[in-house]
Amino acid sequence: MAFCLVALSSCGPDNTDYVEKVVGEYNIKITPSISVKYGNSTLPITVETIETTAVVTATDDAAGEVTMRINGVNGEISEMFFEGYCDGLGLKLQNSHYDGVFYSTEYGIIYCDIDLKNPTVSIYNSRILSWKSTFTTGTCGVNISGLDTENYNVSGSIQFEATSK
């Protein structure tokens, strides 16, 4: 019986096969949706879609572990990093932290310190990786009143659309 279990478990693809599906360079579009708590109300802040590049590298093929680096764009977005692992269910991105900037045409540079809750990304079509990371905890430094920039509590999401080069 033990022999059958070992034989059956070795029939499917290993994590290396899944890692190979996502490793590479991507063009990526990032669309933040940010809401700040201002007094007793919530104020949406518009941030236009940012286009940049990303690289996914394998850190441990056998375990299916990968790292994704999204390149920053000066004055629009800071560099972002994600760690995750690949298996038969997809690319599971670990929750992460973003301490960087977004640029809004209305409010200028917004300094954010947020905790991202990241989902499992489908790798069925590995040429396109699409996911939405949400955040309910964190702060953003925004100049809303025209005076000094203040840190406000924030919530929202960031939509990522990555296409393999």
mmCIF file with all atom_site columns, C-alpha atoms in Angstrom:
data_model
loop_
_atom_site.group_PDB
_atom_site.id
_atom_site.type_symbol
_atom_site.label_atom_id
_atom_site.label_alt_id
_atom_site.label_comp_id
_atom_site.label_asym_id
_atom_site.label_entity_id
_atom_site.label_seq_id
_atom_site.pdbx_PDB_ins_code
_atom_site.Cartn_x
_atom_site.Cartn_y
_atom_site.Cartn_z
_atom_site.occupancy
_atom_site.B_iso_or_equiv
_atom_site.pdbx_formal_charge
_atom_site.auth_seq_id
_atom_site.auth_comp_id
_atom_site.auth_asym_id
_atom_site.auth_atom_id
_atom_site.pdbx_PDB_model_num
ATOM 1   C CA . MET A 1 1   ? 0.000   0.000  0.000   1.00 0.00 ? 1   MET A CA 1
ATOM 2   C CA . ALA A 1 2   ? 2.838   2.409  0.823   1.00 0.00 ? 2   ALA A CA 1
ATOM 3   C CA . PHE A 1 3   ? 4.377   1.659  -2.571  1.00 0.00 ? 3   PHE A CA 1
ATOM 4   C CA . CYS A 1 4   ? 1.083   2.597  -4.300  1.00 0.00 ? 4   CYS A CA 1
ATOM 5   C CA . LEU A 1 5   ? 0.914   5.933  -2.464  1.00 0.00 ? 5   LEU A CA 1
ATOM 6   C CA . VAL A 1 6   ? 4.479   6.821  -3.472  1.00 0.00 ? 6   VAL A CA 1
ATOM 7   C CA . ALA A 1 7   ? 3.862   5.746  -7.066  1.00 0.00 ? 7   ALA A CA 1
ATOM 8   C CA . LEU A 1 8   ? 0.631   7.739  -7.365  1.00 0.00 ? 8   LEU A CA 1
ATOM 9   C CA . SER A 1 9   ? 2.056   10.882 -5.771  1.00 0.00 ? 9   SER A CA 1
ATOM 10  C CA . SER A 1 10  ? 4.929   10.946 -8.248  1.00 0.00 ? 10  SER A CA 1
ATOM 11  C CA . CYS A 1 11  ? 2.679   10.809 -11.339 1.00 0.00 ? 11  CYS A CA 1
ATOM 12  C CA . GLY A 1 12  ? 1.609   14.462 -11.412 1.00 0.00 ? 12  GLY A CA 1
ATOM 13  C CA . PRO A 1 13  ? 3.695   17.505 -12.254 1.00 0.00 ? 13  PRO A CA 1
ATOM 14  C CA . ASP A 1 14  ? 6.008   18.740 -9.538  1.00 0.00 ? 14  ASP A CA 1
ATOM 15  C CA . ASN A 1 15  ? 6.210   22.359 -8.403  1.00 0.00 ? 15  ASN A CA 1
ATOM 16  C CA . THR A 1 16  ? 9.103   23.000 -10.804 1.00 0.00 ? 16  THR A CA 1
ATOM 17  C CA . ASP A 1 17  ? 6.655   22.683 -13.710 1.00 0.00 ? 17  ASP A CA 1
ATOM 18  C CA . TYR A 1 18  ? 4.428   25.376 -12.199 1.00 0.00 ? 18  TYR A CA 1
ATOM 19  C CA . VAL A 1 19  ? 7.370   27.688 -11.458 1.00 0.00 ? 19  VAL A CA 1
ATOM 20  C CA . GLU A 1 20  ? 8.492   27.465 -15.090 1.00 0.00 ? 20  GLU A CA 1
ATOM 21  C CA . LYS A 1 21  ? 5.049   28.747 -16.148 1.00 0.00 ? 21  LYS A CA 1
ATOM 22  C CA . VAL A 1 22  ? 5.487   32.086 -14.353 1.00 0.00 ? 22  VAL A CA 1
ATOM 23  C CA . VAL A 1 23  ? 9.241   32.803 -14.360 1.00 0.00 ? 23  VAL A CA 1
ATOM 24  C CA . GLY A 1 24  ? 10.121  35.633 -16.730 1.00 0.00 ? 24  GLY A CA 1
ATOM 25  C CA . GLU A 1 25  ? 9.683   39.287 -17.576 1.00 0.00 ? 25  GLU A CA 1
ATOM 26  C CA . TYR A 1 26  ? 6.334   41.066 -17.734 1.00 0.00 ? 26  TYR A CA 1
ATOM 27  C CA . ASN A 1 27  ? 4.827   44.384 -18.756 1.00 0.00 ? 27  ASN A CA 1
ATOM 28  C CA . ILE A 1 28  ? 2.490   45.342 -15.940 1.00 0.00 ? 28  ILE A CA 1
ATOM 29  C CA . LYS A 1 29  ? -0.351  47.808 -15.440 1.00 0.00 ? 29  LYS A CA 1
ATOM 30  C CA . ILE A 1 30  ? -1.108  48.829 -11.864 1.00 0.00 ? 30  ILE A CA 1
ATOM 31  C CA . THR A 1 31  ? -4.357  50.577 -10.929 1.00 0.00 ? 31  THR A CA 1
ATOM 32  C CA . PRO A 1 32  ? -4.636  51.704 -7.293  1.00 0.00 ? 32  PRO A CA 1
ATOM 33  C CA . SER A 1 33  ? -8.012  52.501 -5.754  1.00 0.00 ? 33  SER A CA 1
ATOM 34  C CA . ILE A 1 34  ? -7.467  54.405 -2.511  1.00 0.00 ? 34  ILE A CA 1
ATOM 35  C CA . SER A 1 35  ? -9.942  55.804 0.020   1.00 0.00 ? 35  SER A CA 1
ATOM 36  C CA . VAL A 1 36  ? -8.782  57.950 2.930   1.00 0.00 ? 36  VAL A CA 1
ATOM 37  C CA . LYS A 1 37  ? -10.712 58.547 6.124   1.00 0.00 ? 37  LYS A CA 1
ATOM 38  C CA . TYR A 1 38  ? -10.965 62.342 6.371   1.00 0.00 ? 38  TYR A CA 1
ATOM 39  C CA . GLY A 1 39  ? -12.803 63.484 9.488   1.00 0.00 ? 39  GLY A CA 1
ATOM 40  C CA . ASN A 1 40  ? -16.124 61.629 9.573   1.00 0.00 ? 40  ASN A CA 1
ATOM 41  C CA . SER A 1 41  ? -16.153 60.832 5.872   1.00 0.00 ? 41  SER A CA 1
ATOM 42  C CA . THR A 1 42  ? -14.271 58.744 3.351   1.00 0.00 ? 42  THR A CA 1
ATOM 43  C CA . LEU A 1 43  ? -12.624 60.462 0.407   1.00 0.00 ? 43  LEU A CA 1
ATOM 44  C CA . PRO A 1 44  ? -11.728 58.514 -2.752  1.00 0.00 ? 44  PRO A CA 1
ATOM 45  C CA . ILE A 1 45  ? -8.387  59.433 -4.315  1.00 0.00 ? 45  ILE A CA 1
ATOM 46  C CA . THR A 1 46  ? -7.941  58.888 -8.021  1.00 0.00 ? 46  THR A CA 1
ATOM 47  C CA . VAL A 1 47  ? -4.630  57.428 -9.113  1.00 0.00 ? 47  VAL A CA 1
ATOM 48  C CA . GLU A 1 48  ? -4.232  56.770 -12.817 1.00 0.00 ? 48  GLU A CA 1
ATOM 49  C CA . THR A 1 49  ? -3.042  53.412 -14.116 1.00 0.00 ? 49  THR A CA 1
ATOM 50  C CA . ILE A 1 50  ? 0.730   53.074 -13.935 1.00 0.00 ? 50  ILE A CA 1
ATOM 51  C CA . GLU A 1 51  ? 2.639   51.076 -16.549 1.00 0.00 ? 51  GLU A CA 1
ATOM 52  C CA . THR A 1 52  ? 5.977   49.497 -15.697 1.00 0.00 ? 52  THR A CA 1
ATOM 53  C CA . THR A 1 53  ? 7.777   46.143 -15.836 1.00 0.00 ? 53  THR A CA 1
ATOM 54  C CA . ALA A 1 54  ? 8.095   43.175 -13.505 1.00 0.00 ? 54  ALA A CA 1
ATOM 55  C CA . VAL A 1 55  ? 10.354  40.147 -13.182 1.00 0.00 ? 55  VAL A CA 1
ATOM 56  C CA . VAL A 1 56  ? 9.429   36.799 -11.605 1.00 0.00 ? 56  VAL A CA 1
ATOM 57  C CA . THR A 1 57  ? 12.384  34.668 -10.518 1.00 0.00 ? 57  THR A CA 1
ATOM 58  C CA . ALA A 1 58  ? 12.550  31.212 -8.975  1.00 0.00 ? 58  ALA A CA 1
ATOM 59  C CA . THR A 1 59  ? 14.014  31.083 -5.475  1.00 0.00 ? 59  THR A CA 1
ATOM 60  C CA . ASP A 1 60  ? 13.443  27.348 -4.830  1.00 0.00 ? 60  ASP A CA 1
ATOM 61  C CA . ASP A 1 61  ? 12.181  25.321 -7.790  1.00 0.00 ? 61  ASP A CA 1
ATOM 62  C CA . ALA A 1 62  ? 11.476  22.156 -5.807  1.00 0.00 ? 62  ALA A CA 1
ATOM 63  C CA . ALA A 1 63  ? 9.334   24.015 -3.259  1.00 0.00 ? 63  ALA A CA 1
ATOM 64  C CA . GLY A 1 64  ? 7.740   26.143 -5.993  1.00 0.00 ? 64  GLY A CA 1
ATOM 65  C CA . GLU A 1 65  ? 8.951   29.403 -4.413  1.00 0.00 ? 65  GLU A CA 1
ATOM 66  C CA . VAL A 1 66  ? 9.232   32.587 -6.481  1.00 0.00 ? 66  VAL A CA 1
ATOM 67  C CA . THR A 1 67  ? 9.859   36.301 -5.996  1.00 0.00 ? 67  THR A CA 1
ATOM 68  C CA . MET A 1 68  ? 8.258   39.054 -8.050  1.00 0.00 ? 68  MET A CA 1
ATOM 69  C CA . ARG A 1 69  ? 9.879   42.488 -8.336  1.00 0.00 ? 69  ARG A CA 1
ATOM 70  C CA . ILE A 1 70  ? 7.843   45.304 -9.832  1.00 0.00 ? 70  ILE A CA 1
ATOM 71  C CA . ASN A 1 71  ? 10.041  48.134 -11.009 1.00 0.00 ? 71  ASN A CA 1
ATOM 72  C CA . GLY A 1 72  ? 9.289   51.579 -9.665  1.00 0.00 ? 72  GLY A CA 1
ATOM 73  C CA . VAL A 1 73  ? 8.576   54.580 -11.847 1.00 0.00 ? 73  VAL A CA 1
ATOM 74  C CA . ASN A 1 74  ? 10.183  57.757 -10.524 1.00 0.00 ? 74  ASN A CA 1
ATOM 75  C CA . GLY A 1 75  ? 7.530   59.921 -8.864  1.00 0.00 ? 75  GLY A CA 1
ATOM 76  C CA . GLU A 1 76  ? 4.618   57.580 -9.718  1.00 0.00 ? 76  GLU A CA 1
ATOM 77  C CA . ILE A 1 77  ? 5.193   54.342 -7.821  1.00 0.00 ? 77  ILE A CA 1
ATOM 78  C CA . SER A 1 78  ? 7.957   52.805 -5.725  1.00 0.00 ? 78  SER A CA 1
ATOM 79  C CA . GLU A 1 79  ? 9.467   49.378 -6.309  1.00 0.00 ? 79  GLU A CA 1
ATOM 80  C CA . MET A 1 80  ? 7.252   46.547 -5.028  1.00 0.00 ? 80  MET A CA 1
ATOM 81  C CA . PHE A 1 81  ? 8.161   42.997 -3.990  1.00 0.00 ? 81  PHE A CA 1
ATOM 82  C CA . PHE A 1 82  ? 6.025   39.888 -3.652  1.00 0.00 ? 82  PHE A CA 1
ATOM 83  C CA . GLU A 1 83  ? 7.008   36.424 -2.466  1.00 0.00 ? 83  GLU A CA 1
ATOM 84  C CA . GLY A 1 84  ? 4.937   33.390 -3.241  1.00 0.00 ? 84  GLY A CA 1
ATOM 85  C CA . TYR A 1 85  ? 4.843   29.792 -4.306  1.00 0.00 ? 85  TYR A CA 1
ATOM 86  C CA . CYS A 1 86  ? 3.418   27.905 -7.269  1.00 0.00 ? 86  CYS A CA 1
ATOM 87  C CA . ASP A 1 87  ? 1.448   24.699 -7.149  1.00 0.00 ? 87  ASP A CA 1
ATOM 88  C CA . GLY A 1 88  ? -1.457  23.093 -8.980  1.00 0.00 ? 88  GLY A CA 1
ATOM 89  C CA . LEU A 1 89  ? -3.812  25.761 -7.631  1.00 0.00 ? 89  LEU A CA 1
ATOM 90  C CA . GLY A 1 90  ? -1.847  28.735 -9.002  1.00 0.00 ? 90  GLY A CA 1
ATOM 91  C CA . LEU A 1 91  ? 0.634   31.340 -7.777  1.00 0.00 ? 91  LEU A CA 1
ATOM 92  C CA . LYS A 1 92  ? -0.105  31.987 -4.105  1.00 0.00 ? 92  LYS A CA 1
ATOM 93  C CA . LEU A 1 93  ? 1.204   35.443 -3.251  1.00 0.00 ? 93  LEU A CA 1
ATOM 94  C CA . GLN A 1 94  ? 2.001   35.912 0.418   1.00 0.00 ? 94  GLN A CA 1
ATOM 95  C CA . ASN A 1 95  ? 0.588   38.938 2.161   1.00 0.00 ? 95  ASN A CA 1
ATOM 96  C CA . SER A 1 96  ? 3.055   41.799 1.913   1.00 0.00 ? 96  SER A CA 1
ATOM 97  C CA . HIS A 1 97  ? 3.825   45.373 2.876   1.00 0.00 ? 97  HIS A CA 1
ATOM 98  C CA . TYR A 1 98  ? 4.130   48.420 0.622   1.00 0.00 ? 98  TYR A CA 1
ATOM 99  C CA . ASP A 1 99  ? 5.977   51.458 1.918   1.00 0.00 ? 99  ASP A CA 1
ATOM 100 C CA . GLY A 1 100 ? 6.190   53.784 -1.057  1.00 0.00 ? 100 GLY A CA 1
ATOM 101 C CA . VAL A 1 101 ? 4.481   56.370 -3.215  1.00 0.00 ? 101 VAL A CA 1
ATOM 102 C CA . PHE A 1 102 ? 1.629   56.722 -5.671  1.00 0.00 ? 102 PHE A CA 1
ATOM 103 C CA . TYR A 1 103 ? 1.052   59.809 -7.776  1.00 0.00 ? 103 TYR A CA 1
ATOM 104 C CA . SER A 1 104 ? -2.338  61.491 -8.059  1.00 0.00 ? 104 SER A CA 1
ATOM 105 C CA . THR A 1 105 ? -2.898  64.367 -10.484 1.00 0.00 ? 105 THR A CA 1
ATOM 106 C CA . GLU A 1 106 ? -5.214  65.979 -7.911  1.00 0.00 ? 106 GLU A CA 1
ATOM 107 C CA . TYR A 1 107 ? -3.128  65.481 -4.736  1.00 0.00 ? 107 TYR A CA 1
ATOM 108 C CA . GLY A 1 108 ? 0.420   64.989 -6.017  1.00 0.00 ? 108 GLY A CA 1
ATOM 109 C CA . ILE A 1 109 ? 2.698   62.426 -4.413  1.00 0.00 ? 109 ILE A CA 1
ATOM 110 C CA . ILE A 1 110 ? 0.973   60.265 -1.814  1.00 0.00 ? 110 ILE A CA 1
ATOM 111 C CA . TYR A 1 111 ? 3.237   58.453 0.670   1.00 0.00 ? 111 TYR A CA 1
ATOM 112 C CA . CYS A 1 112 ? 1.670   55.106 1.600   1.00 0.00 ? 112 CYS A CA 1
ATOM 113 C CA . ASP A 1 113 ? 2.458   52.565 4.299   1.00 0.00 ? 113 ASP A CA 1
ATOM 114 C CA . ILE A 1 114 ? -0.027  49.730 3.754   1.00 0.00 ? 114 ILE A CA 1
ATOM 115 C CA . ASP A 1 115 ? -0.419  46.004 4.377   1.00 0.00 ? 115 ASP A CA 1
ATOM 116 C CA . LEU A 1 116 ? -1.522  44.130 1.256   1.00 0.00 ? 116 LEU A CA 1
ATOM 117 C CA . LYS A 1 117 ? -3.680  41.027 1.383   1.00 0.00 ? 117 LYS A CA 1
ATOM 118 C CA . ASN A 1 118 ? -2.736  39.080 -1.728  1.00 0.00 ? 118 ASN A CA 1
ATOM 119 C CA . PRO A 1 119 ? -4.716  36.314 -3.463  1.00 0.00 ? 119 PRO A CA 1
ATOM 120 C CA . THR A 1 120 ? -3.859  33.180 -5.393  1.00 0.00 ? 120 THR A CA 1
ATOM 121 C CA . VAL A 1 121 ? -3.229  34.113 -9.026  1.00 0.00 ? 121 VAL A CA 1
ATOM 122 C CA . SER A 1 122 ? -4.391  31.758 -11.751 1.00 0.00 ? 122 SER A CA 1
ATOM 123 C CA . ILE A 1 123 ? -1.516  30.432 -13.869 1.00 0.00 ? 123 ILE A CA 1
ATOM 124 C CA . TYR A 1 124 ? -3.755  28.601 -16.327 1.00 0.00 ? 124 TYR A CA 1
ATOM 125 C CA . ASN A 1 125 ? -2.792  31.196 -18.943 1.00 0.00 ? 125 ASN A CA 1
ATOM 126 C CA . SER A 1 126 ? 0.670   32.046 -17.637 1.00 0.00 ? 126 SER A CA 1
ATOM 127 C CA . ARG A 1 127 ? 1.200   34.725 -20.293 1.00 0.00 ? 127 ARG A CA 1
ATOM 128 C CA . ILE A 1 128 ? -1.236  36.876 -18.304 1.00 0.00 ? 128 ILE A CA 1
ATOM 129 C CA . LEU A 1 129 ? -1.165  37.211 -14.520 1.00 0.00 ? 129 LEU A CA 1
ATOM 130 C CA . SER A 1 130 ? -4.061  39.226 -13.111 1.00 0.00 ? 130 SER A CA 1
ATOM 131 C CA . TRP A 1 131 ? -4.939  39.853 -9.466  1.00 0.00 ? 131 TRP A CA 1
ATOM 132 C CA . LYS A 1 132 ? -6.311  42.374 -6.998  1.00 0.00 ? 132 LYS A CA 1
ATOM 133 C CA . SER A 1 133 ? -4.567  43.006 -3.684  1.00 0.00 ? 133 SER A CA 1
ATOM 134 C CA . THR A 1 134 ? -6.670  44.641 -0.988  1.00 0.00 ? 134 THR A CA 1
ATOM 135 C CA . PHE A 1 135 ? -5.748  46.698 2.056   1.00 0.00 ? 135 PHE A CA 1
ATOM 136 C CA . THR A 1 136 ? -7.736  47.785 5.087   1.00 0.00 ? 136 THR A CA 1
ATOM 137 C CA . THR A 1 137 ? -4.868  48.748 7.362   1.00 0.00 ? 137 THR A CA 1
ATOM 138 C CA . GLY A 1 138 ? -2.309  51.416 6.759   1.00 0.00 ? 138 GLY A CA 1
ATOM 139 C CA . THR A 1 139 ? -1.843  55.118 6.286   1.00 0.00 ? 139 THR A CA 1
ATOM 140 C CA . CYS A 1 140 ? -1.173  57.524 3.457   1.00 0.00 ? 140 CYS A CA 1
ATOM 141 C CA . GLY A 1 141 ? 0.342   60.961 3.691   1.00 0.00 ? 141 GLY A CA 1
ATOM 142 C CA . VAL A 1 142 ? -1.899  63.214 1.610   1.00 0.00 ? 142 VAL A CA 1
ATOM 143 C CA . ASN A 1 143 ? -2.170  66.987 1.285   1.00 0.00 ? 143 ASN A CA 1
ATOM 144 C CA . ILE A 1 144 ? -5.974  67.322 1.249   1.00 0.00 ? 144 ILE A CA 1
ATOM 145 C CA . SER A 1 145 ? -6.550  70.665 2.928   1.00 0.00 ? 145 SER A CA 1
ATOM 146 C CA . GLY A 1 146 ? -3.809  72.553 1.088   1.00 0.00 ? 146 GLY A CA 1
ATOM 147 C CA . LEU A 1 147 ? -1.743  72.816 4.251   1.00 0.00 ? 147 LEU A CA 1
ATOM 148 C CA . ASP A 1 148 ? 0.837   70.319 5.504   1.00 0.00 ? 148 ASP A CA 1
ATOM 149 C CA . THR A 1 149 ? 0.645   66.701 4.408   1.00 0.00 ? 149 THR A CA 1
ATOM 150 C CA . GLU A 1 150 ? -1.098  64.540 7.009   1.00 0.00 ? 150 GLU A CA 1
ATOM 151 C CA . ASN A 1 151 ? -1.219  60.773 7.510   1.00 0.00 ? 151 ASN A CA 1
ATOM 152 C CA . TYR A 1 152 ? -4.736  59.412 7.086   1.00 0.00 ? 152 TYR A CA 1
ATOM 153 C CA . ASN A 1 153 ? -6.072  55.898 7.595   1.00 0.00 ? 153 ASN A CA 1
ATOM 154 C CA . VAL A 1 154 ? -6.699  54.232 4.245   1.00 0.00 ? 154 VAL A CA 1
ATOM 155 C CA . SER A 1 155 ? -8.410  51.295 2.626   1.00 0.00 ? 155 SER A CA 1
ATOM 156 C CA . GLY A 1 156 ? -8.718  50.130 -0.946  1.00 0.00 ? 156 GLY A CA 1
ATOM 157 C CA . SER A 1 157 ? -7.208  47.823 -3.509  1.00 0.00 ? 157 SER A CA 1
ATOM 158 C CA . ILE A 1 158 ? -4.571  47.615 -6.208  1.00 0.00 ? 158 ILE A CA 1
ATOM 159 C CA . GLN A 1 159 ? -5.357  45.855 -9.482  1.00 0.00 ? 159 GLN A CA 1
ATOM 160 C CA . PHE A 1 160 ? -2.384  44.233 -11.269 1.00 0.00 ? 160 PHE A CA 1
ATOM 161 C CA . GLU A 1 161 ? -2.440  43.130 -14.941 1.00 0.00 ? 161 GLU A CA 1
ATOM 162 C CA . ALA A 1 162 ? 0.864   41.533 -16.017 1.00 0.00 ? 162 ALA A CA 1
ATOM 163 C CA . THR A 1 163 ? 1.497   40.336 -19.578 1.00 0.00 ? 163 THR A CA 1
ATOM 164 C CA . SER A 1 164 ? 4.538   38.217 -20.409 1.00 0.00 ? 164 SER A CA 1
ATOM 165 C CA . LYS A 1 165 ? 7.073   39.902 -22.708 1.00 0.00 ? 165 LYS A CA 1
#
